[in-house]
Amino acid sequence: MRRSTMPLELVARAESNRERLAIVDPEESATYADLLERSAAIAAGLLEGRSTLDGSRVAYLVGPGNEYIAVLWGIWRAGGVAVPMALSHPVPELTRLIADAEPGGLIADDAYAEKLGAAAPAGAEVLLARNLRSTAPVALPDPAGDDPALMVYTSGTTGRPKGVVTSHAQVRAQWEALEAAWGWHPDDRLLHVLPLHHVHGLQVALGCALYAGASCEFIGPFDARAVWERLSHGDCSVFMAVPTIYRRLVSAWEAEPDAHSRWGSGLGGIRLMTSGSAALPVDLLERWEAITGTRLLERYGMTEIGMALSNPLDGERRPGTVGRPLPGVEVRLVDERGQDCAAGVQGELLVRGNQVFADYWQRSEETQAAFRDGWFVTGDEAVLEDGYYRMVGRTSVDIIKTGGYKVSALEIEEVLRQHPNVDEVAVVGVPDTQWGERVCAAVEVGVADRESFDAESLREWARGQLAPYKVPKEISRVDELPRNAMGKVTKPDVRKLVEDTQ
Ligand code: MLC
Ligand code: AMP
């Protein structure tokens, strides 16, 4: 028997907030009533007379704003699995993801229809969001809690990105943990600046705001001055970003002393500013506090688990740490033998709880390998100090975090190897003040091509194949990559070599 846990509690809550403002976007704002009406019409349009999409995946490429949410909710309300695609991805990368996801439907807004069409398999139709309207009301299905809701692609250590499938109950558990911990309230207004194809922008920011009945405002692609101007109005209460964005906001502040009194005047309305997706350097936390009077709340999470650890809303936010487990989350630190670590001893972080994902799409072996005795193995290293967790690194050198995006060195290598002049390549992350880590590559090219090798034209080629944040910022040509006795490329040596040549 299907277990009903009212996964679309989101819809029930929206019903009770009908008149409240849900979305503010540069085109058109929407109340919860508007979102309910639009999403029901989209669901009906997707169903085309069927009773449910029954877990079929629907990939969508839609810019931030109220149409995005209507599409997301419409997919859920039709019983489908929402698969957000990245606006910044070039066609070849979208093509690879769509081929992997095998979606039963594709939706785009007017601005992105051509791009999605170019990435779609031959004969597949791209539905235009604005055309998905049904005039006649239809009965919508009631997905069970265990039914899949969301599939977000994230780079794993195993080359190509994997689809992380999360059920309705897990998605809801992720919102509820943060609602309880961070005091989300219908009177909140979130200023939203993050991409919507990853959990930070989608689940932690947008999802929680709407679950709580709050308002979420989009102001276009991230622009530091525009954010300061918007914050200066004093009516935004919550802001969430990655450290690179805070670094940029600090730079914009420092570059414009004449704007300080105006920009600073609206900060009194802010009750919460959070940082995550990458380590927040203590100097940045301190600089931010000196400018704004607000101490950033740093938290830790991952696509597969939602948010796991957080500094407190009230109480001490300790610089350089990610706090304690969120409500409903259990964590452990284990050594290489799988034994629990004592306080003060670094180990790998394992996580368990209702918000942990269901599986990697069509990768049962990788799903199995990701869990140990029911605990999800994060690949992140941490240490517990005086009751607070501090992140200390990752178990794999092939996972890089750049500007808050997780990228797989192996995936980038696989793509660069397809260039005709590249014989072999090694990709590494190099510490960087702006990006946290910067993606760099060392390439071996054939003897005949060495003289004519041009790193910039290789980067240009890579831009056509890979998401912009995966394109190496620097590419160094080497005669031979460093290898160990077994012939395996040694990444720490590559990193040193790349740093030395810059
Ligand atoms: C853009 N570029 C990046 C980059 N973002 N390069 C490396 N890393 C990034 N993150 C490229 C651009 O394509 C461009 O390349 C050059 O860098 C400068 O671009 P820009 O215009 O200055 O960058 P911008 O578009 O403004 O983007 C910067 C940013 C963005 C910080 C706003 O990266 C961003 O929104 N990051 C947030 C990512 C995020 O939400 N992660 C959450 C994952 S979920 P060129 O070659 O054209 O010069 C997760 C779980 C959790 O991690 O715990 O939250
Ligand atoms: P993603 O796979 O894109 O969801 O990224 C998740 C990864 O981001 C985690 O595995 C961590 O490596 C990293 N991460 C998230 N938050 C933090 C944080 N506060 N400090 C350090 N690393 C973080």
PDB file of C-alpha atoms in Angstrom, residues 213-368:
ATOM      1  CA  GLY A 213       4.732  31.254   3.093  1.00  0.00           C
ATOM      2  CA  ALA A 214       7.369  33.991   2.819  1.00  0.00           C
ATOM      3  CA  SER A 215       8.213  36.151  -0.228  1.00  0.00           C
ATOM      4  CA  CYS A 216      11.128  35.465  -2.539  1.00  0.00           C
ATOM      5  CA  GLU A 217      12.525  38.226  -4.717  1.00  0.00           C
ATOM      6  CA  PHE A 218      14.670  37.780  -7.842  1.00  0.00           C
ATOM      7  CA  ILE A 219      16.632  40.708  -9.239  1.00  0.00           C
ATOM      8  CA  GLY A 220      18.324  39.187 -12.283  1.00  0.00           C
ATOM      9  CA  PRO A 221      21.809  37.687 -12.672  1.00  0.00           C
ATOM     10  CA  PHE A 222      24.099  38.260  -9.711  1.00  0.00           C
ATOM     11  CA  ASP A 223      25.481  41.774  -9.672  1.00  0.00           C
ATOM     12  CA  ALA A 224      27.131  43.035  -6.485  1.00  0.00           C
ATOM     13  CA  ARG A 225      26.078  46.684  -6.840  1.00  0.00           C
ATOM     14  CA  ALA A 226      22.475  45.683  -7.599  1.00  0.00           C
ATOM     15  CA  VAL A 227      22.397  43.546  -4.440  1.00  0.00           C
ATOM     16  CA  TRP A 228      23.681  46.409  -2.292  1.00  0.00           C
ATOM     17  CA  GLU A 229      21.147  48.806  -3.848  1.00  0.00           C
ATOM     18  CA  ARG A 230      18.320  46.351  -3.210  1.00  0.00           C
ATOM     19  CA  LEU A 231      19.387  45.649   0.375  1.00  0.00           C
ATOM     20  CA  SER A 232      19.525  49.396   1.016  1.00  0.00           C
ATOM     21  CA  HIS A 233      15.705  49.576   0.839  1.00  0.00           C
ATOM     22  CA  GLY A 234      15.566  47.828   4.196  1.00  0.00           C
ATOM     23  CA  ASP A 235      12.697  45.429   3.450  1.00  0.00           C
ATOM     24  CA  CYS A 236      14.646  42.196   2.841  1.00  0.00           C
ATOM     25  CA  SER A 237      15.012  40.005   5.916  1.00  0.00           C
ATOM     26  CA  VAL A 238      16.963  36.983   4.631  1.00  0.00           C
ATOM     27  CA  PHE A 239      19.941  36.651   2.296  1.00  0.00           C
ATOM     28  CA  MET A 240      21.817  33.473   1.337  1.00  0.00           C
ATOM     29  CA  ALA A 241      24.999  33.147  -0.680  1.00  0.00           C
ATOM     30  CA  VAL A 242      28.264  31.332  -1.249  1.00  0.00           C
ATOM     31  CA  PRO A 243      31.586  32.775  -0.011  1.00  0.00           C
ATOM     32  CA  THR A 244      32.558  33.973  -3.525  1.00  0.00           C
ATOM     33  CA  ILE A 245      29.442  36.158  -3.589  1.00  0.00           C
ATOM     34  CA  TYR A 246      30.245  37.640  -0.163  1.00  0.00           C
ATOM     35  CA  ARG A 247      33.802  38.297  -1.395  1.00  0.00           C
ATOM     36  CA  ARG A 248      32.359  40.178  -4.381  1.00  0.00           C
ATOM     37  CA  LEU A 249      29.981  42.164  -2.192  1.00  0.00           C
ATOM     38  CA  VAL A 250      32.900  43.184   0.024  1.00  0.00           C
ATOM     39  CA  SER A 251      34.908  44.299  -3.041  1.00  0.00           C
ATOM     40  CA  ALA A 252      31.974  46.326  -4.371  1.00  0.00           C
ATOM     41  CA  TRP A 253      31.574  47.945  -0.946  1.00  0.00           C
ATOM     42  CA  GLU A 254      35.246  48.831  -0.740  1.00  0.00           C
ATOM     43  CA  ALA A 255      35.214  50.264  -4.261  1.00  0.00           C
ATOM     44  CA  GLU A 256      32.377  52.696  -3.478  1.00  0.00           C
ATOM     45  CA  PRO A 257      32.887  54.612  -0.243  1.00  0.00           C
ATOM     46  CA  ASP A 258      30.384  57.253  -1.341  1.00  0.00           C
ATOM     47  CA  ALA A 259      27.588  54.655  -1.314  1.00  0.00           C
ATOM     48  CA  HIS A 260      28.274  53.377   2.222  1.00  0.00           C
ATOM     49  CA  SER A 261      25.705  55.407   4.087  1.00  0.00           C
ATOM     50  CA  ARG A 262      22.962  54.612   1.549  1.00  0.00           C
ATOM     51  CA  TRP A 263      23.790  50.908   1.225  1.00  0.00           C
ATOM     52  CA  GLY A 264      24.316  50.476   4.948  1.00  0.00           C
ATOM     53  CA  SER A 265      21.049  52.171   5.902  1.00  0.00           C
ATOM     54  CA  GLY A 266      18.847  49.227   4.902  1.00  0.00           C
ATOM     55  CA  LEU A 267      20.760  46.530   6.725  1.00  0.00           C
ATOM     56  CA  GLY A 268      18.693  46.910   9.897  1.00  0.00           C
ATOM     57  CA  GLY A 269      15.882  44.929   8.257  1.00  0.00           C
ATOM     58  CA  ILE A 270      18.042  41.843   7.761  1.00  0.00           C
ATOM     59  CA  ARG A 271      17.545  39.120  10.371  1.00  0.00           C
ATOM     60  CA  LEU A 272      19.575  36.323   8.756  1.00  0.00           C
ATOM     61  CA  MET A 273      22.475  36.050   6.337  1.00  0.00           C
ATOM     62  CA  THR A 274      23.839  32.589   5.658  1.00  0.00           C
ATOM     63  CA  SER A 275      26.892  31.216   3.876  1.00  0.00           C
ATOM     64  CA  GLY A 276      27.485  27.743   2.532  1.00  0.00           C
ATOM     65  CA  SER A 277      28.382  25.434  -0.353  1.00  0.00           C
ATOM     66  CA  ALA A 278      32.076  26.052   0.360  1.00  0.00           C
ATOM     67  CA  ALA A 279      34.245  26.981   3.323  1.00  0.00           C
ATOM     68  CA  LEU A 280      33.780  30.547   4.530  1.00  0.00           C
ATOM     69  CA  PRO A 281      37.225  32.006   5.251  1.00  0.00           C
ATOM     70  CA  VAL A 282      37.390  33.592   8.716  1.00  0.00           C
ATOM     71  CA  ASP A 283      38.845  36.842   7.326  1.00  0.00           C
ATOM     72  CA  LEU A 284      35.779  37.178   5.089  1.00  0.00           C
ATOM     73  CA  LEU A 285      33.356  36.487   7.951  1.00  0.00           C
ATOM     74  CA  GLU A 286      35.130  39.158  10.005  1.00  0.00           C
ATOM     75  CA  ARG A 287      35.195  41.712   7.191  1.00  0.00           C
ATOM     76  CA  TRP A 288      31.480  41.132   6.559  1.00  0.00           C
ATOM     77  CA  GLU A 289      30.693  41.609  10.215  1.00  0.00           C
ATOM     78  CA  ALA A 290      32.706  44.831  10.299  1.00  0.00           C
ATOM     79  CA  ILE A 291      30.796  46.197   7.290  1.00  0.00           C
ATOM     80  CA  THR A 292      27.277  45.060   8.125  1.00  0.00           C
ATOM     81  CA  GLY A 293      27.229  44.379  11.863  1.00  0.00           C
ATOM     82  CA  THR A 294      25.904  40.896  10.991  1.00  0.00           C
ATOM     83  CA  ARG A 295      27.768  37.679  11.679  1.00  0.00           C
ATOM     84  CA  LEU A 296      27.205  35.245   8.816  1.00  0.00           C
ATOM     85  CA  LEU A 297      25.619  31.952   9.792  1.00  0.00           C
ATOM     86  CA  GLU A 298      27.727  29.224   8.182  1.00  0.00           C
ATOM     87  CA  ARG A 299      26.170  25.834   7.494  1.00  0.00           C
ATOM     88  CA  TYR A 300      27.223  22.656   5.669  1.00  0.00           C
ATOM     89  CA  GLY A 301      25.265  20.529   3.233  1.00  0.00           C
ATOM     90  CA  MET A 302      25.337  18.519   0.065  1.00  0.00           C
ATOM     91  CA  THR A 303      22.962  17.721  -2.805  1.00  0.00           C
ATOM     92  CA  GLU A 304      22.507  14.167  -1.504  1.00  0.00           C
ATOM     93  CA  ILE A 305      21.626  15.141   2.068  1.00  0.00           C
ATOM     94  CA  GLY A 306      20.243  18.660   2.002  1.00  0.00           C
ATOM     95  CA  MET A 307      21.644  20.636   4.927  1.00  0.00           C
ATOM     96  CA  ALA A 308      23.257  18.675   7.749  1.00  0.00           C
ATOM     97  CA  LEU A 309      25.184  21.005  10.056  1.00  0.00           C
ATOM     98  CA  SER A 310      24.515  24.599  10.977  1.00  0.00           C
ATOM     99  CA  ASN A 311      25.629  27.302  13.317  1.00  0.00           C
ATOM    100  CA  PRO A 312      22.718  28.449  15.486  1.00  0.00           C
ATOM    101  CA  LEU A 313      20.230  31.192  14.690  1.00  0.00           C
ATOM    102  CA  ASP A 314      20.475  32.273  18.316  1.00  0.00           C
ATOM    103  CA  GLY A 315      23.591  31.530  20.290  1.00  0.00           C
ATOM    104  CA  GLU A 316      27.233  31.489  19.286  1.00  0.00           C
ATOM    105  CA  ARG A 317      28.052  31.432  15.556  1.00  0.00           C
ATOM    106  CA  ARG A 318      31.618  30.260  15.716  1.00  0.00           C
ATOM    107  CA  PRO A 319      33.921  31.470  12.899  1.00  0.00           C
ATOM    108  CA  GLY A 320      35.539  28.690  10.864  1.00  0.00           C
ATOM    109  CA  THR A 321      32.953  26.096  11.937  1.00  0.00           C
ATOM    110  CA  VAL A 322      29.696  24.723  10.550  1.00  0.00           C
ATOM    111  CA  GLY A 323      28.010  24.236  13.915  1.00  0.00           C
ATOM    112  CA  ARG A 324      25.988  21.209  14.977  1.00  0.00           C
ATOM    113  CA  PRO A 325      23.531  18.744  13.388  1.00  0.00           C
ATOM    114  CA  LEU A 326      20.219  20.232  12.228  1.00  0.00           C
ATOM    115  CA  PRO A 327      16.935  18.850  13.629  1.00  0.00           C
ATOM    116  CA  GLY A 328      16.380  15.282  12.381  1.00  0.00           C
ATOM    117  CA  VAL A 329      20.003  14.846  11.228  1.00  0.00           C
ATOM    118  CA  GLU A 330      22.486  12.405  12.741  1.00  0.00           C
ATOM    119  CA  VAL A 331      26.192  12.610  11.977  1.00  0.00           C
ATOM    120  CA  ARG A 332      29.291  10.536  12.769  1.00  0.00           C
ATOM    121  CA  LEU A 333      32.984  10.961  12.108  1.00  0.00           C
ATOM    122  CA  VAL A 334      34.868   7.760  11.297  1.00  0.00           C
ATOM    123  CA  ASP A 335      38.500   6.849  10.656  1.00  0.00           C
ATOM    124  CA  GLU A 336      39.832   4.748   7.735  1.00  0.00           C
ATOM    125  CA  ARG A 337      38.813   1.561   9.570  1.00  0.00           C
ATOM    126  CA  GLY A 338      35.260   2.824  10.016  1.00  0.00           C
ATOM    127  CA  GLN A 339      35.729   3.351  13.772  1.00  0.00           C
ATOM    128  CA  ASP A 340      34.143   6.399  15.399  1.00  0.00           C
ATOM    129  CA  CYS A 341      36.592   9.222  16.034  1.00  0.00           C
ATOM    130  CA  ALA A 342      36.985  10.834  19.418  1.00  0.00           C
ATOM    131  CA  ALA A 343      36.352  14.571  19.747  1.00  0.00           C
ATOM    132  CA  GLY A 344      39.293  16.501  18.297  1.00  0.00           C
ATOM    133  CA  VAL A 345      40.210  13.717  15.868  1.00  0.00           C
ATOM    134  CA  GLN A 346      39.643  14.289  12.172  1.00  0.00           C
ATOM    135  CA  GLY A 347      37.508  11.759  10.292  1.00  0.00           C
ATOM    136  CA  GLU A 348      35.152  11.266   7.398  1.00  0.00           C
ATOM    137  CA  LEU A 349      31.646  12.629   7.909  1.00  0.00           C
ATOM    138  CA  LEU A 350      28.726  10.202   7.670  1.00  0.00           C
ATOM    139  CA  VAL A 351      25.119  11.420   7.697  1.00  0.00           C
ATOM    140  CA  ARG A 352      21.773   9.774   8.372  1.00  0.00           C
ATOM    141  CA  GLY A 353      18.242  11.189   8.489  1.00  0.00           C
ATOM    142  CA  ASN A 354      14.897  11.563   6.747  1.00  0.00           C
ATOM    143  CA  GLN A 355      16.222  14.197   4.405  1.00  0.00           C
ATOM    144  CA  VAL A 356      18.925  11.971   2.841  1.00  0.00           C
ATOM    145  CA  PHE A 357      18.327  11.226  -0.869  1.00  0.00           C
ATOM    146  CA  ALA A 358      16.815   8.036  -2.271  1.00  0.00           C
ATOM    147  CA  ASP A 359      19.303   7.020  -4.967  1.00  0.00           C
ATOM    148  CA  TYR A 360      21.494   8.026  -7.882  1.00  0.00           C
ATOM    149  CA  TRP A 361      19.438   7.747 -11.052  1.00  0.00           C
ATOM    150  CA  GLN A 362      20.148   4.438 -12.783  1.00  0.00           C
ATOM    151  CA  ARG A 363      23.353   3.891 -10.815  1.00  0.00           C
ATOM    152  CA  SER A 364      22.525   1.251  -8.268  1.00  0.00           C
ATOM    153  CA  GLU A 365      26.155   0.267  -7.682  1.00  0.00           C
ATOM    154  CA  GLU A 366      27.152   3.846  -6.959  1.00  0.00           C
ATOM    155  CA  THR A 367      24.135   4.273  -4.705  1.00  0.00           C
ATOM    156  CA  GLN A 368      25.153   1.184  -2.772  1.00  0.00           C
TER     157      GLN A 368
END
